[in-house]
PDB file of C-alpha atoms in Angstrom:
ATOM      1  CA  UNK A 201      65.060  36.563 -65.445  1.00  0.00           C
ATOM      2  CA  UNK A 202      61.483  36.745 -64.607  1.00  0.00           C
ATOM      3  CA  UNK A 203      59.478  40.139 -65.205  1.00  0.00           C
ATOM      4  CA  UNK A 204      60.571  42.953 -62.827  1.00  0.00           C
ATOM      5  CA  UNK A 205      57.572  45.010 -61.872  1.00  0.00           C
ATOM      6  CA  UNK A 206      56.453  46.505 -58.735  1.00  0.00           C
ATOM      7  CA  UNK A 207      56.447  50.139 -56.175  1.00  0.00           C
ATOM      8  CA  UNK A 208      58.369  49.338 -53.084  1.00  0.00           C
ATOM      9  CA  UNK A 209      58.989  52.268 -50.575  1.00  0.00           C
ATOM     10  CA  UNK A 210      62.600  51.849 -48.568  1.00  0.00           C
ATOM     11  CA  UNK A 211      65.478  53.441 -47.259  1.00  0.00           C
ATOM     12  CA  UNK A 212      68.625  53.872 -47.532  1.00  0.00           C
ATOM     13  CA  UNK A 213      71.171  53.915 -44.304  1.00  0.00           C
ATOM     14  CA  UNK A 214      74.090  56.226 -43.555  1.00  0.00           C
ATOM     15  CA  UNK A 215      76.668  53.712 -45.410  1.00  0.00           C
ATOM     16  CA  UNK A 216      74.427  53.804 -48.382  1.00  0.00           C
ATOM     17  CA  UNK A 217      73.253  50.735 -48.522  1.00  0.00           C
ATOM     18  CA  UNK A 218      69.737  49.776 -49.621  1.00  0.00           C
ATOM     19  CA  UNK A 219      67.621  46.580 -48.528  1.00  0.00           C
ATOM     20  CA  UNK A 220      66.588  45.408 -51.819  1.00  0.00           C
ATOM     21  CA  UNK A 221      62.710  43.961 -52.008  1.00  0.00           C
ATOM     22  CA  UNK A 222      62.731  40.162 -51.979  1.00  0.00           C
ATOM     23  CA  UNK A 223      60.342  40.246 -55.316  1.00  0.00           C
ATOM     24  CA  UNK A 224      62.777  41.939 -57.460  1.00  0.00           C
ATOM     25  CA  UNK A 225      65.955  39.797 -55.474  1.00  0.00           C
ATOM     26  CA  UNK A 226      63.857  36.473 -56.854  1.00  0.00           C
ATOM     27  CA  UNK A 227      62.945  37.988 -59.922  1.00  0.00           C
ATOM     28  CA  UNK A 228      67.102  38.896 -60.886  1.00  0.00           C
ATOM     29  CA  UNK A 229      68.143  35.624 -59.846  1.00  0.00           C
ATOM     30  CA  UNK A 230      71.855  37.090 -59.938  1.00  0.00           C
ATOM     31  CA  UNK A 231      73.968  38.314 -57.192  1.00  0.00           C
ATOM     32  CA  UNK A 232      75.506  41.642 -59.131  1.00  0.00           C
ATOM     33  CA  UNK A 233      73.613  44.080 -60.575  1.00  0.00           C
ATOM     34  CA  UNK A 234      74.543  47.512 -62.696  1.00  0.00           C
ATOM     35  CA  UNK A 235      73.650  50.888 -61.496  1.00  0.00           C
ATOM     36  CA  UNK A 236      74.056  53.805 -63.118  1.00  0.00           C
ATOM     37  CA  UNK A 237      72.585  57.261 -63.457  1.00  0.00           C
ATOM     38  CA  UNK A 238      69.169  57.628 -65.110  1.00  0.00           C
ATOM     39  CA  UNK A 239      67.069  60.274 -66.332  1.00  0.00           C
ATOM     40  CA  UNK A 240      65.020  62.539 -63.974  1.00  0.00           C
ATOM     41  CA  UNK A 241      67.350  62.444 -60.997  1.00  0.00           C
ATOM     42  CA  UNK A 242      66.796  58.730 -60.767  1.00  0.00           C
ATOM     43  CA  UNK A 243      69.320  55.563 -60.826  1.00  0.00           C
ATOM     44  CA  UNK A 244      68.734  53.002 -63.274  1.00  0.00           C
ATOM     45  CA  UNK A 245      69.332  49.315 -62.319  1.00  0.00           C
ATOM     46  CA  UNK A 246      70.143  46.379 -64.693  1.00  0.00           C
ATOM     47  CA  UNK A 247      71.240  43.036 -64.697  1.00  0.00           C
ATOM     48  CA  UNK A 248      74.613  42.138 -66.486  1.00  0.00           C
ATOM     49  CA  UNK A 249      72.604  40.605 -69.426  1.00  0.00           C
ATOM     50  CA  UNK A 250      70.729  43.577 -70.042  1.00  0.00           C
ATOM     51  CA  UNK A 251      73.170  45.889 -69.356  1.00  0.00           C
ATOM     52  CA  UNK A 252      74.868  44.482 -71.834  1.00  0.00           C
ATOM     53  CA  UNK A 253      72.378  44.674 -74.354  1.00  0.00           C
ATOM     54  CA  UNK A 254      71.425  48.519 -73.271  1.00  0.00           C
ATOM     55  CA  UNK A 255      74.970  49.883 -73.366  1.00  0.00           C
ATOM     56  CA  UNK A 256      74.965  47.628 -76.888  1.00  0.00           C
ATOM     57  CA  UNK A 257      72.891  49.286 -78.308  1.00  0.00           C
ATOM     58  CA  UNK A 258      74.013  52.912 -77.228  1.00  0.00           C
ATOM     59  CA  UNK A 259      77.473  52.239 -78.192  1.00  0.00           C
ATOM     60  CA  UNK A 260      75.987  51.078 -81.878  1.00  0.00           C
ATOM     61  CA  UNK A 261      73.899  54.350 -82.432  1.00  0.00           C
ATOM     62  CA  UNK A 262      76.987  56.801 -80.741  1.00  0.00           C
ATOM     63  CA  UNK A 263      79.377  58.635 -82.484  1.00  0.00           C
ATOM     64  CA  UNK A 264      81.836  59.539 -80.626  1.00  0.00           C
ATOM     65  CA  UNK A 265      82.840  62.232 -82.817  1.00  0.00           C
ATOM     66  CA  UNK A 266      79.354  64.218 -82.024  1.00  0.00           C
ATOM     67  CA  UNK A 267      78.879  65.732 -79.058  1.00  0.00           C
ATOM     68  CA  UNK A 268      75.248  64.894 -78.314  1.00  0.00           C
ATOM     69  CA  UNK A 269      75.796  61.024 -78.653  1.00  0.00           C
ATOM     70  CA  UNK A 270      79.324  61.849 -76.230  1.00  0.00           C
ATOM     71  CA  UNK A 271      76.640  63.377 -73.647  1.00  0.00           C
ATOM     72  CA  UNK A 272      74.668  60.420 -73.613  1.00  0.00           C
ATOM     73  CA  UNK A 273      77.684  57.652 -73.280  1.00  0.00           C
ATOM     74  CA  UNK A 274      79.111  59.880 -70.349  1.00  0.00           C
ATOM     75  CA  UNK A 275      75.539  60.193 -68.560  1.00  0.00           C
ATOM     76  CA  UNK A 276      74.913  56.279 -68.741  1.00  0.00           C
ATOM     77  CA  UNK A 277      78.122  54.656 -69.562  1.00  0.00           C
ATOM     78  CA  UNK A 278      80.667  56.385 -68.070  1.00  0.00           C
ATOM     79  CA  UNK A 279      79.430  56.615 -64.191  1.00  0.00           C
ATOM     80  CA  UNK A 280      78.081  52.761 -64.143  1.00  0.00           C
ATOM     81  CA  UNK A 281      79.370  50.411 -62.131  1.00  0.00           C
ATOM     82  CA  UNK A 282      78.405  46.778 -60.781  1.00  0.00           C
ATOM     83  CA  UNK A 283      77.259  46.092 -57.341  1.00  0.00           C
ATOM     84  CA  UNK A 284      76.860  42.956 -55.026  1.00  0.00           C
ATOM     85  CA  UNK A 285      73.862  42.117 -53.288  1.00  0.00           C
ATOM     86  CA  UNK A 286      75.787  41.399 -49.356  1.00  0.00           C
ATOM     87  CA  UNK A 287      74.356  38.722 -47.435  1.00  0.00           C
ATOM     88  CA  UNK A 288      70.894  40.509 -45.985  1.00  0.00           C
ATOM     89  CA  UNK A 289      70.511  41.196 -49.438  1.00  0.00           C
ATOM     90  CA  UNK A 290      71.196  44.929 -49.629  1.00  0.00           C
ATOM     91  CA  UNK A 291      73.001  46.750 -52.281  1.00  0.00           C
ATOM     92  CA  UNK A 292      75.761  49.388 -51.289  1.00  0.00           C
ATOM     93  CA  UNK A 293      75.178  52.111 -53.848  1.00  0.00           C
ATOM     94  CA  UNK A 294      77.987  54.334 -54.752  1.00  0.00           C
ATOM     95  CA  UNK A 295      78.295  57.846 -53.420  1.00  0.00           C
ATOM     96  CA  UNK A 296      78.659  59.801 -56.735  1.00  0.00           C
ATOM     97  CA  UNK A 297      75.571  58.255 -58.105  1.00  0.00           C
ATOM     98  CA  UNK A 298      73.740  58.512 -54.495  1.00  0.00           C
ATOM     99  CA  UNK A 299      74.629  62.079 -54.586  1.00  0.00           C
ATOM    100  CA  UNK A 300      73.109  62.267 -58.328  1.00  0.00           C
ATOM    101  CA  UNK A 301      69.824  60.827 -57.439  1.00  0.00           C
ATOM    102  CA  UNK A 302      69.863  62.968 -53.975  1.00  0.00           C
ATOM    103  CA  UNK A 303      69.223  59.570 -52.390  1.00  0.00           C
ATOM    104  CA  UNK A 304      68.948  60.440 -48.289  1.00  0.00           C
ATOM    105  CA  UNK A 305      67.458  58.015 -45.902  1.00  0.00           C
ATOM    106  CA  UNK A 306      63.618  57.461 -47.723  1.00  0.00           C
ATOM    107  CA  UNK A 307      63.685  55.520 -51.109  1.00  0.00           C
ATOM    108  CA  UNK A 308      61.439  54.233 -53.836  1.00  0.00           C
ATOM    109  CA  UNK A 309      62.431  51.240 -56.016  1.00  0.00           C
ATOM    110  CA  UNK A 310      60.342  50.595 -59.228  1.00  0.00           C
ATOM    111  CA  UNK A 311      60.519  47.786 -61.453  1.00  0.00           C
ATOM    112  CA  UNK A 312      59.717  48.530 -64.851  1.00  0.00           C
ATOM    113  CA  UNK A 313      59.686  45.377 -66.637  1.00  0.00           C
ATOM    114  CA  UNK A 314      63.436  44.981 -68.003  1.00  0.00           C
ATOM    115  CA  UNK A 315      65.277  47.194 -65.512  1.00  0.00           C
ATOM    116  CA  UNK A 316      64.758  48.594 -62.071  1.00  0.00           C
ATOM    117  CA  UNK A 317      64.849  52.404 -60.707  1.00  0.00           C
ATOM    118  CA  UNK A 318      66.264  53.854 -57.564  1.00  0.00           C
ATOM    119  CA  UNK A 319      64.416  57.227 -56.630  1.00  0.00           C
ATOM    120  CA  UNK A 320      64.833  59.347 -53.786  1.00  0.00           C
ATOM    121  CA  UNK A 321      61.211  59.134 -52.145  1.00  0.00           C
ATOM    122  CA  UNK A 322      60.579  63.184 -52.168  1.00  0.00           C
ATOM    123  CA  UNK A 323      62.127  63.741 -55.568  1.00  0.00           C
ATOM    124  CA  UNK A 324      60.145  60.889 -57.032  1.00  0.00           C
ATOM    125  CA  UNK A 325      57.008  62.790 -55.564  1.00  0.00           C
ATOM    126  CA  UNK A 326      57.857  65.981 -56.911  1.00  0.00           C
ATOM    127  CA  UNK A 327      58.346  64.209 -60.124  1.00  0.00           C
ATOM    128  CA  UNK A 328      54.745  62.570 -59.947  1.00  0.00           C
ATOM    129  CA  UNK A 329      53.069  65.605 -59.416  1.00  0.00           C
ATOM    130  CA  UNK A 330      54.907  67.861 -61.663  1.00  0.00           C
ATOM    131  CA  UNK A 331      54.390  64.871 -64.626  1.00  0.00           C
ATOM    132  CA  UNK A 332      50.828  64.495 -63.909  1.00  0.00           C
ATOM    133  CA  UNK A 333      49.641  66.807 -67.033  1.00  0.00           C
ATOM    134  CA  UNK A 334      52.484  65.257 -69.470  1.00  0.00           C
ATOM    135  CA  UNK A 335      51.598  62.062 -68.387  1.00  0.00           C
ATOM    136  CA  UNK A 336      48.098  61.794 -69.801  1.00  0.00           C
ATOM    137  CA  UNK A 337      49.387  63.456 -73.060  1.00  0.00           C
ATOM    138  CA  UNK A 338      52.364  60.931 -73.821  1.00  0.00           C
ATOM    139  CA  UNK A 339      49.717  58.070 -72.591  1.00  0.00           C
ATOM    140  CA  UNK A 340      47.606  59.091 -75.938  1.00  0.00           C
ATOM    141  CA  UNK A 341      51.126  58.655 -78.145  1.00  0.00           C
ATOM    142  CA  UNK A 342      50.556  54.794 -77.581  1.00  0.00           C
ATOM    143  CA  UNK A 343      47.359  54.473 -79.826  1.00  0.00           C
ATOM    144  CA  UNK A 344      48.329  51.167 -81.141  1.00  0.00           C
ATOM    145  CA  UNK A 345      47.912  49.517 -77.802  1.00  0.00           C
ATOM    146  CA  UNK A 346      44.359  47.394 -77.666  1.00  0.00           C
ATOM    147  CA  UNK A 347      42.540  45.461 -75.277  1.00  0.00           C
TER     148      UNK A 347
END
């Protein structure tokens, strides 16, 4: 899998399905991706290999006997599910987690290096703006990064 990066605004039609950019398409080089629920109203997008090693690695550091880590595996775990790319290359994306996201007919899809995002276009502009302050101050966290 090549390196998924990119903003590409899109929508969504009445059935729920979602063209999927081309860029990201070539760069997953699979026909089935997972979608789940993210954080921030978003979906989260993976392919089965790192899916595999993301729900790993939850299931390692869970307990299920505590309910914070039982949160977590129902938020992620619990509501994901794999989807096919059809032949125009669209992905149908399932109502519960369309209704999660508050996906309606204008879309954003990120790629963020490892894994993809689905936004709703308005909430993902509310989000910019309202993150806008936080941003700068988690930015200055990474003080180990160089040029």
């Amino acid at each position: 899998m090549n390196l998924l990066t990119g903003e590409y605004n899109n929508t969504i039609d009445e059935k729920g399905r979602v063209s999927f950019p081309v860029k990201l398409r070539t760069a997953v080089n699979q026909n089935v991706l997972m979608v789940t629920k993210g954080l921030d109203r978003c979906l989260w997008l993976f392919t089965t290999d790192e899916w595999e090693a993301f729900q790993g690695k939850l299931m390692s550091n869970a307990s299920m006997m505590k309910s914070k880590s039982l949160g977590v595996l129902r938020h992620f775990v619990a509501p994901a599910q794999p989807v096919e790319f059809d032949k125009n290359g669209r992905l149908s994306i399932p109502q519960s987690l369309r209704e999660y996201a508050n996906l309606s007919k204008d879309c954003v899809v990120l790629g963020i290096a490892k894994y993809m995002e689905l936004w709703d276009s308005q909430t993902y502009k509310d989000y910019l703006a309202e993150s806008e302050d936080s941003f700068r101050d988690a930015a200055e966290e990474f003080n180990d990064i160089n040029f």
